[in-house]
Amino acid sequence: MLNAADSRLEQHLASLNRSAQLAPDCVAAPIADNAQFQSDDEAIGRRLEVQNNRLQSRKEIIEAFIREIPPPARHDIVDQLPAIDNVADTEHEE
């Protein structure tokens, strides 16, 4: 009877030992995942910075073009509103 109890105790201790050996692996995997996430985050940050620089350059080019385009002369501007035919509002007639 003492042997059976000793055997169960040894099995329990062996199981605890296996669990204790497994615990660091359970923590190591998320640590590795976090390191990968951090690396990905840094790469995305660099890509965003490059993209932002490209957009800023394009904005500056567009603004330079706009500054070089003279506005039309006042006499060249034609008001189109008087030339538009007035259509009767038949939907709201009573």
PDB file of N, CA and C in Angstrom:
ATOM      1  N   MET A   1       0.827  -1.186   0.000  1.00  0.00           N
ATOM      2  CA  MET A   1       0.000   0.000   0.000  1.00  0.00           C
ATOM      3  C   MET A   1       0.874   1.253   0.000  1.00  0.00           C
ATOM      4  N   LEU A   2       1.950   1.209   0.729  1.00  0.00           N
ATOM      5  CA  LEU A   2       2.870   2.334   0.762  1.00  0.00           C
ATOM      6  C   LEU A   2       3.519   2.530  -0.601  1.00  0.00           C
ATOM      7  N   ASN A   3       3.740   1.419  -1.292  1.00  0.00           N
ATOM      8  CA  ASN A   3       4.326   1.496  -2.627  1.00  0.00           C
ATOM      9  C   ASN A   3       3.411   2.217  -3.600  1.00  0.00           C
ATOM     10  N   ALA A   4       2.111   1.959  -3.541  1.00  0.00           N
ATOM     11  CA  ALA A   4       1.146   2.595  -4.435  1.00  0.00           C
ATOM     12  C   ALA A   4       1.120   4.101  -4.189  1.00  0.00           C
ATOM     13  N   ALA A   5       1.147   4.512  -2.943  1.00  0.00           N
ATOM     14  CA  ALA A   5       1.147   5.939  -2.606  1.00  0.00           C
ATOM     15  C   ALA A   5       2.437   6.588  -3.086  1.00  0.00           C
ATOM     16  N   ASP A   6       3.547   5.897  -2.879  1.00  0.00           N
ATOM     17  CA  ASP A   6       4.829   6.426  -3.348  1.00  0.00           C
ATOM     18  C   ASP A   6       4.833   6.562  -4.875  1.00  0.00           C
ATOM     19  N   SER A   7       4.232   5.579  -5.550  1.00  0.00           N
ATOM     20  CA  SER A   7       4.186   5.607  -7.007  1.00  0.00           C
ATOM     21  C   SER A   7       3.353   6.797  -7.497  1.00  0.00           C
ATOM     22  N   ARG A   8       2.201   7.023  -6.862  1.00  0.00           N
ATOM     23  CA  ARG A   8       1.355   8.161  -7.239  1.00  0.00           C
ATOM     24  C   ARG A   8       2.063   9.479  -6.964  1.00  0.00           C
ATOM     25  N   LEU A   9       2.769   9.539  -5.859  1.00  0.00           N
ATOM     26  CA  LEU A   9       3.511  10.752  -5.521  1.00  0.00           C
ATOM     27  C   LEU A   9       4.603  11.005  -6.560  1.00  0.00           C
ATOM     28  N   GLU A  10       5.287   9.943  -6.953  1.00  0.00           N
ATOM     29  CA  GLU A  10       6.331  10.090  -7.971  1.00  0.00           C
ATOM     30  C   GLU A  10       5.734  10.533  -9.307  1.00  0.00           C
ATOM     31  N   GLN A  11       4.570   9.970  -9.670  1.00  0.00           N
ATOM     32  CA  GLN A  11       3.904  10.378 -10.912  1.00  0.00           C
ATOM     33  C   GLN A  11       3.491  11.849 -10.843  1.00  0.00           C
ATOM     34  N   HIS A  12       2.960  12.239  -9.694  1.00  0.00           N
ATOM     35  CA  HIS A  12       2.540  13.626  -9.517  1.00  0.00           C
ATOM     36  C   HIS A  12       3.742  14.561  -9.614  1.00  0.00           C
ATOM     37  N   LEU A  13       4.839  14.189  -8.967  1.00  0.00           N
ATOM     38  CA  LEU A  13       6.045  15.018  -9.018  1.00  0.00           C
ATOM     39  C   LEU A  13       6.607  15.076 -10.442  1.00  0.00           C
ATOM     40  N   ALA A  14       6.549  13.956 -11.147  1.00  0.00           N
ATOM     41  CA  ALA A  14       7.020  13.930 -12.533  1.00  0.00           C
ATOM     42  C   ALA A  14       6.145  14.835 -13.409  1.00  0.00           C
ATOM     43  N   SER A  15       4.834  14.796 -13.176  1.00  0.00           N
ATOM     44  CA  SER A  15       3.919  15.652 -13.927  1.00  0.00           C
ATOM     45  C   SER A  15       4.190  17.123 -13.629  1.00  0.00           C
ATOM     46  N   LEU A  16       4.403  17.443 -12.360  1.00  0.00           N
ATOM     47  CA  LEU A  16       4.742  18.817 -11.986  1.00  0.00           C
ATOM     48  C   LEU A  16       6.044  19.254 -12.646  1.00  0.00           C
ATOM     49  N   ASN A  17       7.005  18.351 -12.690  1.00  0.00           N
ATOM     50  CA  ASN A  17       8.295  18.657 -13.306  1.00  0.00           C
ATOM     51  C   ASN A  17       8.126  18.941 -14.799  1.00  0.00           C
ATOM     52  N   ARG A  18       7.307  18.126 -15.492  1.00  0.00           N
ATOM     53  CA  ARG A  18       7.042  18.355 -16.917  1.00  0.00           C
ATOM     54  C   ARG A  18       6.356  19.708 -17.128  1.00  0.00           C
ATOM     55  N   SER A  19       5.387  20.014 -16.270  1.00  0.00           N
ATOM     56  CA  SER A  19       4.693  21.300 -16.376  1.00  0.00           C
ATOM     57  C   SER A  19       5.651  22.454 -16.143  1.00  0.00           C
ATOM     58  N   ALA A  20       6.525  22.288 -15.167  1.00  0.00           N
ATOM     59  CA  ALA A  20       7.497  23.343 -14.869  1.00  0.00           C
ATOM     60  C   ALA A  20       8.468  23.521 -16.032  1.00  0.00           C
ATOM     61  N   GLN A  21       8.843  22.431 -16.694  1.00  0.00           N
ATOM     62  CA  GLN A  21       9.742  22.519 -17.841  1.00  0.00           C
ATOM     63  C   GLN A  21       9.038  23.152 -19.049  1.00  0.00           C
ATOM     64  N   LEU A  22       7.731  22.958 -19.157  1.00  0.00           N
ATOM     65  CA  LEU A  22       6.959  23.480 -20.274  1.00  0.00           C
ATOM     66  C   LEU A  22       6.655  24.971 -20.118  1.00  0.00           C
ATOM     67  N   ALA A  23       6.549  25.447 -18.901  1.00  0.00           N
ATOM     68  CA  ALA A  23       6.169  26.844 -18.636  1.00  0.00           C
ATOM     69  C   ALA A  23       7.079  27.854 -19.338  1.00  0.00           C
ATOM     70  N   PRO A  24       8.404  27.714 -19.282  1.00  0.00           N
ATOM     71  CA  PRO A  24       9.244  28.695 -19.993  1.00  0.00           C
ATOM     72  C   PRO A  24       8.986  28.718 -21.505  1.00  0.00           C
ATOM     73  N   ASP A  25       8.690  27.551 -22.088  1.00  0.00           N
ATOM     74  CA  ASP A  25       8.377  27.510 -23.519  1.00  0.00           C
ATOM     75  C   ASP A  25       7.084  28.265 -23.817  1.00  0.00           C
ATOM     76  N   CYS A  26       6.123  28.165 -22.897  1.00  0.00           N
ATOM     77  CA  CYS A  26       4.847  28.868 -23.076  1.00  0.00           C
ATOM     78  C   CYS A  26       5.040  30.383 -23.041  1.00  0.00           C
ATOM     79  N   VAL A  27       6.051  30.841 -22.349  1.00  0.00           N
ATOM     80  CA  VAL A  27       6.336  32.273 -22.276  1.00  0.00           C
ATOM     81  C   VAL A  27       7.273  32.687 -23.410  1.00  0.00           C
ATOM     82  N   ALA A  28       8.175  31.810 -23.804  1.00  0.00           N
ATOM     83  CA  ALA A  28       9.160  32.146 -24.837  1.00  0.00           C
ATOM     84  C   ALA A  28       8.492  32.408 -26.187  1.00  0.00           C
ATOM     85  N   ALA A  29       7.461  31.649 -26.518  1.00  0.00           N
ATOM     86  CA  ALA A  29       6.788  31.828 -27.808  1.00  0.00           C
ATOM     87  C   ALA A  29       6.152  33.220 -27.927  1.00  0.00           C
ATOM     88  N   PRO A  30       5.384  33.684 -26.939  1.00  0.00           N
ATOM     89  CA  PRO A  30       4.844  35.047 -27.051  1.00  0.00           C
ATOM     90  C   PRO A  30       5.933  36.125 -27.052  1.00  0.00           C
ATOM     91  N   ILE A  31       7.028  35.888 -26.353  1.00  0.00           N
ATOM     92  CA  ILE A  31       8.135  36.852 -26.374  1.00  0.00           C
ATOM     93  C   ILE A  31       8.689  36.954 -27.795  1.00  0.00           C
ATOM     94  N   ALA A  32       8.841  35.820 -28.461  1.00  0.00           N
ATOM     95  CA  ALA A  32       9.322  35.820 -29.848  1.00  0.00           C
ATOM     96  C   ALA A  32       8.311  36.512 -30.765  1.00  0.00           C
ATOM     97  N   ASP A  33       7.012  36.249 -30.540  1.00  0.00           N
ATOM     98  CA  ASP A  33       5.972  36.920 -31.331  1.00  0.00           C
ATOM     99  C   ASP A  33       6.038  38.433 -31.140  1.00  0.00           C
ATOM    100  N   ASN A  34       6.210  38.867 -29.896  1.00  0.00           N
ATOM    101  CA  ASN A  34       6.298  40.304 -29.615  1.00  0.00           C
ATOM    102  C   ASN A  34       7.502  40.927 -30.310  1.00  0.00           C
ATOM    103  N   ALA A  35       8.617  40.219 -30.329  1.00  0.00           N
ATOM    104  CA  ALA A  35       9.807  40.730 -31.016  1.00  0.00           C
ATOM    105  C   ALA A  35       9.525  40.884 -32.513  1.00  0.00           C
ATOM    106  N   GLN A  36       8.810  39.921 -33.086  1.00  0.00           N
ATOM    107  CA  GLN A  36       8.450  40.005 -34.504  1.00  0.00           C
ATOM    108  C   GLN A  36       7.502  41.172 -34.745  1.00  0.00           C
ATOM    109  N   PHE A  37       6.512  41.343 -33.857  1.00  0.00           N
ATOM    110  CA  PHE A  37       5.588  42.476 -33.979  1.00  0.00           C
ATOM    111  C   PHE A  37       6.337  43.799 -33.919  1.00  0.00           C
ATOM    112  N   GLN A  38       7.288  43.891 -33.009  1.00  0.00           N
ATOM    113  CA  GLN A  38       8.059  45.123 -32.871  1.00  0.00           C
ATOM    114  C   GLN A  38       8.869  45.388 -34.143  1.00  0.00           C
ATOM    115  N   SER A  39       9.458  44.345 -34.686  1.00  0.00           N
ATOM    116  CA  SER A  39      10.215  44.485 -35.930  1.00  0.00           C
ATOM    117  C   SER A  39       9.294  44.926 -37.069  1.00  0.00           C
ATOM    118  N   ASP A  40       8.112  44.304 -37.146  1.00  0.00           N
ATOM    119  CA  ASP A  40       7.136  44.686 -38.172  1.00  0.00           C
ATOM    120  C   ASP A  40       6.698  46.134 -37.984  1.00  0.00           C
ATOM    121  N   ASP A  41       6.470  46.522 -36.736  1.00  0.00           N
ATOM    122  CA  ASP A  41       6.046  47.884 -36.426  1.00  0.00           C
ATOM    123  C   ASP A  41       7.104  48.894 -36.863  1.00  0.00           C
ATOM    124  N   GLU A  42       8.352  48.584 -36.611  1.00  0.00           N
ATOM    125  CA  GLU A  42       9.439  49.480 -37.019  1.00  0.00           C
ATOM    126  C   GLU A  42       9.514  49.581 -38.539  1.00  0.00           C
ATOM    127  N   ALA A  43       9.322  48.444 -39.215  1.00  0.00           N
ATOM    128  CA  ALA A  43       9.351  48.450 -40.684  1.00  0.00           C
ATOM    129  C   ALA A  43       8.191  49.275 -41.238  1.00  0.00           C
ATOM    130  N   ILE A  44       7.024  49.118 -40.646  1.00  0.00           N
ATOM    131  CA  ILE A  44       5.862  49.896 -41.086  1.00  0.00           C
ATOM    132  C   ILE A  44       6.110  51.375 -40.834  1.00  0.00           C
ATOM    133  N   GLY A  45       6.712  51.700 -39.697  1.00  0.00           N
ATOM    134  CA  GLY A  45       7.034  53.096 -39.396  1.00  0.00           C
ATOM    135  C   GLY A  45       7.968  53.690 -40.435  1.00  0.00           C
ATOM    136  N   ARG A  46       8.967  52.916 -40.848  1.00  0.00           N
ATOM    137  CA  ARG A  46       9.896  53.401 -41.880  1.00  0.00           C
ATOM    138  C   ARG A  46       9.164  53.597 -43.209  1.00  0.00           C
ATOM    139  N   ARG A  47       8.288  52.654 -43.559  1.00  0.00           N
ATOM    140  CA  ARG A  47       7.543  52.771 -44.812  1.00  0.00           C
ATOM    141  C   ARG A  47       6.613  53.981 -44.782  1.00  0.00           C
ATOM    142  N   LEU A  48       5.973  54.221 -43.639  1.00  0.00           N
ATOM    143  CA  LEU A  48       5.103  55.390 -43.518  1.00  0.00           C
ATOM    144  C   LEU A  48       5.892  56.683 -43.657  1.00  0.00           C
ATOM    145  N   GLU A  49       7.075  56.709 -43.083  1.00  0.00           N
ATOM    146  CA  GLU A  49       7.918  57.904 -43.181  1.00  0.00           C
ATOM    147  C   GLU A  49       8.324  58.161 -44.633  1.00  0.00           C
ATOM    148  N   VAL A  50       8.712  57.104 -45.343  1.00  0.00           N
ATOM    149  CA  VAL A  50       9.087  57.246 -46.757  1.00  0.00           C
ATOM    150  C   VAL A  50       7.881  57.718 -47.572  1.00  0.00           C
ATOM    151  N   GLN A  51       6.728  57.102 -47.329  1.00  0.00           N
ATOM    152  CA  GLN A  51       5.515  57.485 -48.058  1.00  0.00           C
ATOM    153  C   GLN A  51       5.144  58.937 -47.762  1.00  0.00           C
ATOM    154  N   ASN A  52       5.254  59.344 -46.512  1.00  0.00           N
ATOM    155  CA  ASN A  52       4.945  60.723 -46.143  1.00  0.00           C
ATOM    156  C   ASN A  52       5.890  61.700 -46.844  1.00  0.00           C
ATOM    157  N   ASN A  53       7.174  61.352 -46.920  1.00  0.00           N
ATOM    158  CA  ASN A  53       8.143  62.201 -47.624  1.00  0.00           C
ATOM    159  C   ASN A  53       7.795  62.321 -49.107  1.00  0.00           C
ATOM    160  N   ARG A  54       7.391  61.211 -49.722  1.00  0.00           N
ATOM    161  CA  ARG A  54       6.991  61.243 -51.133  1.00  0.00           C
ATOM    162  C   ARG A  54       5.784  62.153 -51.333  1.00  0.00           C
ATOM    163  N   LEU A  55       4.792  62.008 -50.457  1.00  0.00           N
ATOM    164  CA  LEU A  55       3.594  62.836 -50.577  1.00  0.00           C
ATOM    165  C   LEU A  55       3.916  64.312 -50.367  1.00  0.00           C
ATOM    166  N   GLN A  56       4.795  64.598 -49.428  1.00  0.00           N
ATOM    167  CA  GLN A  56       5.190  65.983 -49.186  1.00  0.00           C
ATOM    168  C   GLN A  56       5.873  66.564 -50.424  1.00  0.00           C
ATOM    169  N   SER A  57       6.733  65.776 -51.058  1.00  0.00           N
ATOM    170  CA  SER A  57       7.401  66.232 -52.286  1.00  0.00           C
ATOM    171  C   SER A  57       6.387  66.507 -53.384  1.00  0.00           C
ATOM    172  N   ARG A  58       5.428  65.611 -53.549  1.00  0.00           N
ATOM    173  CA  ARG A  58       4.399  65.808 -54.578  1.00  0.00           C
ATOM    174  C   ARG A  58       3.574  67.059 -54.289  1.00  0.00           C
ATOM    175  N   LYS A  59       3.250  67.264 -53.014  1.00  0.00           N
ATOM    176  CA  LYS A  59       2.489  68.453 -52.634  1.00  0.00           C
ATOM    177  C   LYS A  59       3.263  69.719 -52.995  1.00  0.00           C
ATOM    178  N   GLU A  60       4.554  69.727 -52.711  1.00  0.00           N
ATOM    179  CA  GLU A  60       5.380  70.896 -53.023  1.00  0.00           C
ATOM    180  C   GLU A  60       5.447  71.146 -54.527  1.00  0.00           C
ATOM    181  N   ILE A  61       5.523  70.075 -55.318  1.00  0.00           N
ATOM    182  CA  ILE A  61       5.544  70.218 -56.779  1.00  0.00           C
ATOM    183  C   ILE A  61       4.226  70.806 -57.268  1.00  0.00           C
ATOM    184  N   ILE A  62       3.110  70.286 -56.749  1.00  0.00           N
ATOM    185  CA  ILE A  62       1.794  70.791 -57.154  1.00  0.00           C
ATOM    186  C   ILE A  62       1.649  72.261 -56.775  1.00  0.00           C
ATOM    187  N   GLU A  63       2.069  72.605 -55.569  1.00  0.00           N
ATOM    188  CA  GLU A  63       1.977  74.000 -55.129  1.00  0.00           C
ATOM    189  C   GLU A  63       2.844  74.908 -56.001  1.00  0.00           C
ATOM    190  N   ALA A  64       4.004  74.422 -56.433  1.00  0.00           N
ATOM    191  CA  ALA A  64       4.868  75.214 -57.317  1.00  0.00           C
ATOM    192  C   ALA A  64       4.185  75.445 -58.659  1.00  0.00           C
ATOM    193  N   PHE A  65       3.538  74.414 -59.214  1.00  0.00           N
ATOM    194  CA  PHE A  65       2.804  74.583 -60.466  1.00  0.00           C
ATOM    195  C   PHE A  65       1.687  75.608 -60.299  1.00  0.00           C
ATOM    196  N   ILE A  66       0.960  75.504 -59.195  1.00  0.00           N
ATOM    197  CA  ILE A  66      -0.156  76.429 -58.959  1.00  0.00           C
ATOM    198  C   ILE A  66       0.343  77.868 -58.882  1.00  0.00           C
ATOM    199  N   ARG A  67       1.473  78.075 -58.235  1.00  0.00           N
ATOM    200  CA  ARG A  67       2.025  79.431 -58.129  1.00  0.00           C
ATOM    201  C   ARG A  67       2.423  79.989 -59.493  1.00  0.00           C
ATOM    202  N   GLU A  68       2.811  79.118 -60.416  1.00  0.00           N
ATOM    203  CA  GLU A  68       3.259  79.562 -61.737  1.00  0.00           C
ATOM    204  C   GLU A  68       2.116  79.765 -62.725  1.00  0.00           C
ATOM    205  N   ILE A  69       0.921  79.292 -62.388  1.00  0.00           N
ATOM    206  CA  ILE A  69      -0.219  79.446 -63.294  1.00  0.00           C
ATOM    207  C   ILE A  69      -0.883  80.787 -62.981  1.00  0.00           C
ATOM    208  N   PRO A  70      -0.878  81.688 -63.949  1.00  0.00           N
ATOM    209  CA  PRO A  70      -1.522  82.986 -63.687  1.00  0.00           C
ATOM    210  C   PRO A  70      -3.042  82.840 -63.716  1.00  0.00           C
ATOM    211  N   PRO A  71      -3.742  83.607 -62.904  1.00  0.00           N
ATOM    212  CA  PRO A  71      -5.206  83.544 -62.967  1.00  0.00           C
ATOM    213  C   PRO A  71      -5.680  84.147 -64.291  1.00  0.00           C
ATOM    214  N   PRO A  72      -6.821  83.719 -64.794  1.00  0.00           N
ATOM    215  CA  PRO A  72      -7.306  84.266 -66.069  1.00  0.00           C
ATOM    216  C   PRO A  72      -7.664  85.745 -65.910  1.00  0.00           C
ATOM    217  N   ALA A  73      -7.579  86.455 -67.022  1.00  0.00           N
ATOM    218  CA  ALA A  73      -7.957  87.871 -67.010  1.00  0.00           C
ATOM    219  C   ALA A  73      -9.454  87.984 -66.744  1.00  0.00           C
ATOM    220  N   ARG A  74      -9.829  89.055 -66.084  1.00  0.00           N
ATOM    221  CA  ARG A  74     -11.226  89.230 -65.687  1.00  0.00           C
ATOM    222  C   ARG A  74     -12.163  89.204 -66.899  1.00  0.00           C
ATOM    223  N   HIS A  75     -11.747  89.802 -68.009  1.00  0.00           N
ATOM    224  CA  HIS A  75     -12.617  89.842 -69.194  1.00  0.00           C
ATOM    225  C   HIS A  75     -12.719  88.478 -69.879  1.00  0.00           C
ATOM    226  N   ASP A  76     -11.830  87.534 -69.536  1.00  0.00           N
ATOM    227  CA  ASP A  76     -11.892  86.187 -70.123  1.00  0.00           C
ATOM    228  C   ASP A  76     -12.855  85.272 -69.367  1.00  0.00           C
ATOM    229  N   ILE A  77     -13.281  85.706 -68.207  1.00  0.00           N
ATOM    230  CA  ILE A  77     -14.179  84.873 -67.396  1.00  0.00           C
ATOM    231  C   ILE A  77     -15.610  85.154 -67.838  1.00  0.00           C
ATOM    232  N   VAL A  78     -16.299  84.096 -68.247  1.00  0.00           N
ATOM    233  CA  VAL A  78     -17.672  84.224 -68.724  1.00  0.00           C
ATOM    234  C   VAL A  78     -18.587  83.596 -67.686  1.00  0.00           C
ATOM    235  N   ASP A  79     -19.581  84.356 -67.273  1.00  0.00           N
ATOM    236  CA  ASP A  79     -20.570  83.837 -66.327  1.00  0.00           C
ATOM    237  C   ASP A  79     -21.563  82.987 -67.109  1.00  0.00           C
ATOM    238  N   GLN A  80     -21.606  81.724 -66.867  1.00  0.00           N
ATOM    239  CA  GLN A  80     -22.458  80.798 -67.614  1.00  0.00           C
ATOM    240  C   GLN A  80     -23.889  80.761 -67.089  1.00  0.00           C
ATOM    241  N   LEU A  81     -24.125  81.259 -65.892  1.00  0.00           N
ATOM    242  CA  LEU A  81     -25.450  81.154 -65.287  1.00  0.00           C
ATOM    243  C   LEU A  81     -26.551  81.808 -66.131  1.00  0.00           C
ATOM    244  N   PRO A  82     -26.356  83.013 -66.662  1.00  0.00           N
ATOM    245  CA  PRO A  82     -27.437  83.598 -67.484  1.00  0.00           C
ATOM    246  C   PRO A  82     -27.715  82.803 -68.760  1.00  0.00           C
ATOM    247  N   ALA A  83     -26.777  82.039 -69.238  1.00  0.00           N
ATOM    248  CA  ALA A  83     -26.971  81.278 -70.477  1.00  0.00           C
ATOM    249  C   ALA A  83     -27.744  79.986 -70.248  1.00  0.00           C
ATOM    250  N   ILE A  84     -27.944  79.603 -69.003  1.00  0.00           N
ATOM    251  CA  ILE A  84     -28.644  78.349 -68.709  1.00  0.00           C
ATOM    252  C   ILE A  84     -30.147  78.603 -68.755  1.00  0.00           C
ATOM    253  N   ASP A  85     -30.857  77.757 -69.510  1.00  0.00           N
ATOM    254  CA  ASP A  85     -32.316  77.890 -69.606  1.00  0.00           C
ATOM    255  C   ASP A  85     -32.959  77.551 -68.271  1.00  0.00           C
ATOM    256  N   ASN A  86     -33.983  78.321 -67.920  1.00  0.00           N
ATOM    257  CA  ASN A  86     -34.727  78.068 -66.701  1.00  0.00           C
ATOM    258  C   ASN A  86     -35.790  77.027 -67.009  1.00  0.00           C
ATOM    259  N   VAL A  87     -35.731  75.904 -66.339  1.00  0.00           N
ATOM    260  CA  VAL A  87     -36.679  74.824 -66.567  1.00  0.00           C
ATOM    261  C   VAL A  87     -37.782  74.949 -65.531  1.00  0.00           C
ATOM    262  N   ALA A  88     -38.994  74.806 -65.977  1.00  0.00           N
ATOM    263  CA  ALA A  88     -40.135  74.919 -65.068  1.00  0.00           C
ATOM    264  C   ALA A  88     -40.103  73.788 -64.046  1.00  0.00           C
ATOM    265  N   ASP A  89     -40.471  74.119 -62.820  1.00  0.00           N
ATOM    266  CA  ASP A  89     -40.498  73.134 -61.732  1.00  0.00           C
ATOM    267  C   ASP A  89     -41.879  72.504 -61.691  1.00  0.00           C
ATOM    268  N   THR A  90     -42.038  71.431 -62.449  1.00  0.00           N
ATOM    269  CA  THR A  90     -43.345  70.780 -62.527  1.00  0.00           C
ATOM    270  C   THR A  90     -43.593  69.834 -61.363  1.00  0.00           C
ATOM    271  N   GLU A  91     -42.575  69.441 -60.672  1.00  0.00           N
ATOM    272  CA  GLU A  91     -42.737  68.505 -59.552  1.00  0.00           C
ATOM    273  C   GLU A  91     -43.399  69.161 -58.350  1.00  0.00           C
ATOM    274  N   HIS A  92     -43.237  70.459 -58.192  1.00  0.00           N
ATOM    275  CA  HIS A  92     -43.753  71.131 -57.002  1.00  0.00           C
ATOM    276  C   HIS A  92     -44.942  72.054 -57.317  1.00  0.00           C
ATOM    277  N   GLU A  93     -45.527  71.890 -58.481  1.00  0.00           N
ATOM    278  CA  GLU A  93     -46.699  72.696 -58.824  1.00  0.00           C
ATOM    279  C   GLU A  93     -47.895  72.226 -58.018  1.00  0.00           C
ATOM    280  N   GLU A  94     -48.751  73.167 -57.692  1.00  0.00           N
ATOM    281  CA  GLU A  94     -49.969  72.798 -56.946  1.00  0.00           C
ATOM    282  C   GLU A  94     -51.172  72.828 -57.828  1.00  0.00           C
TER     283      GLU A  94
END
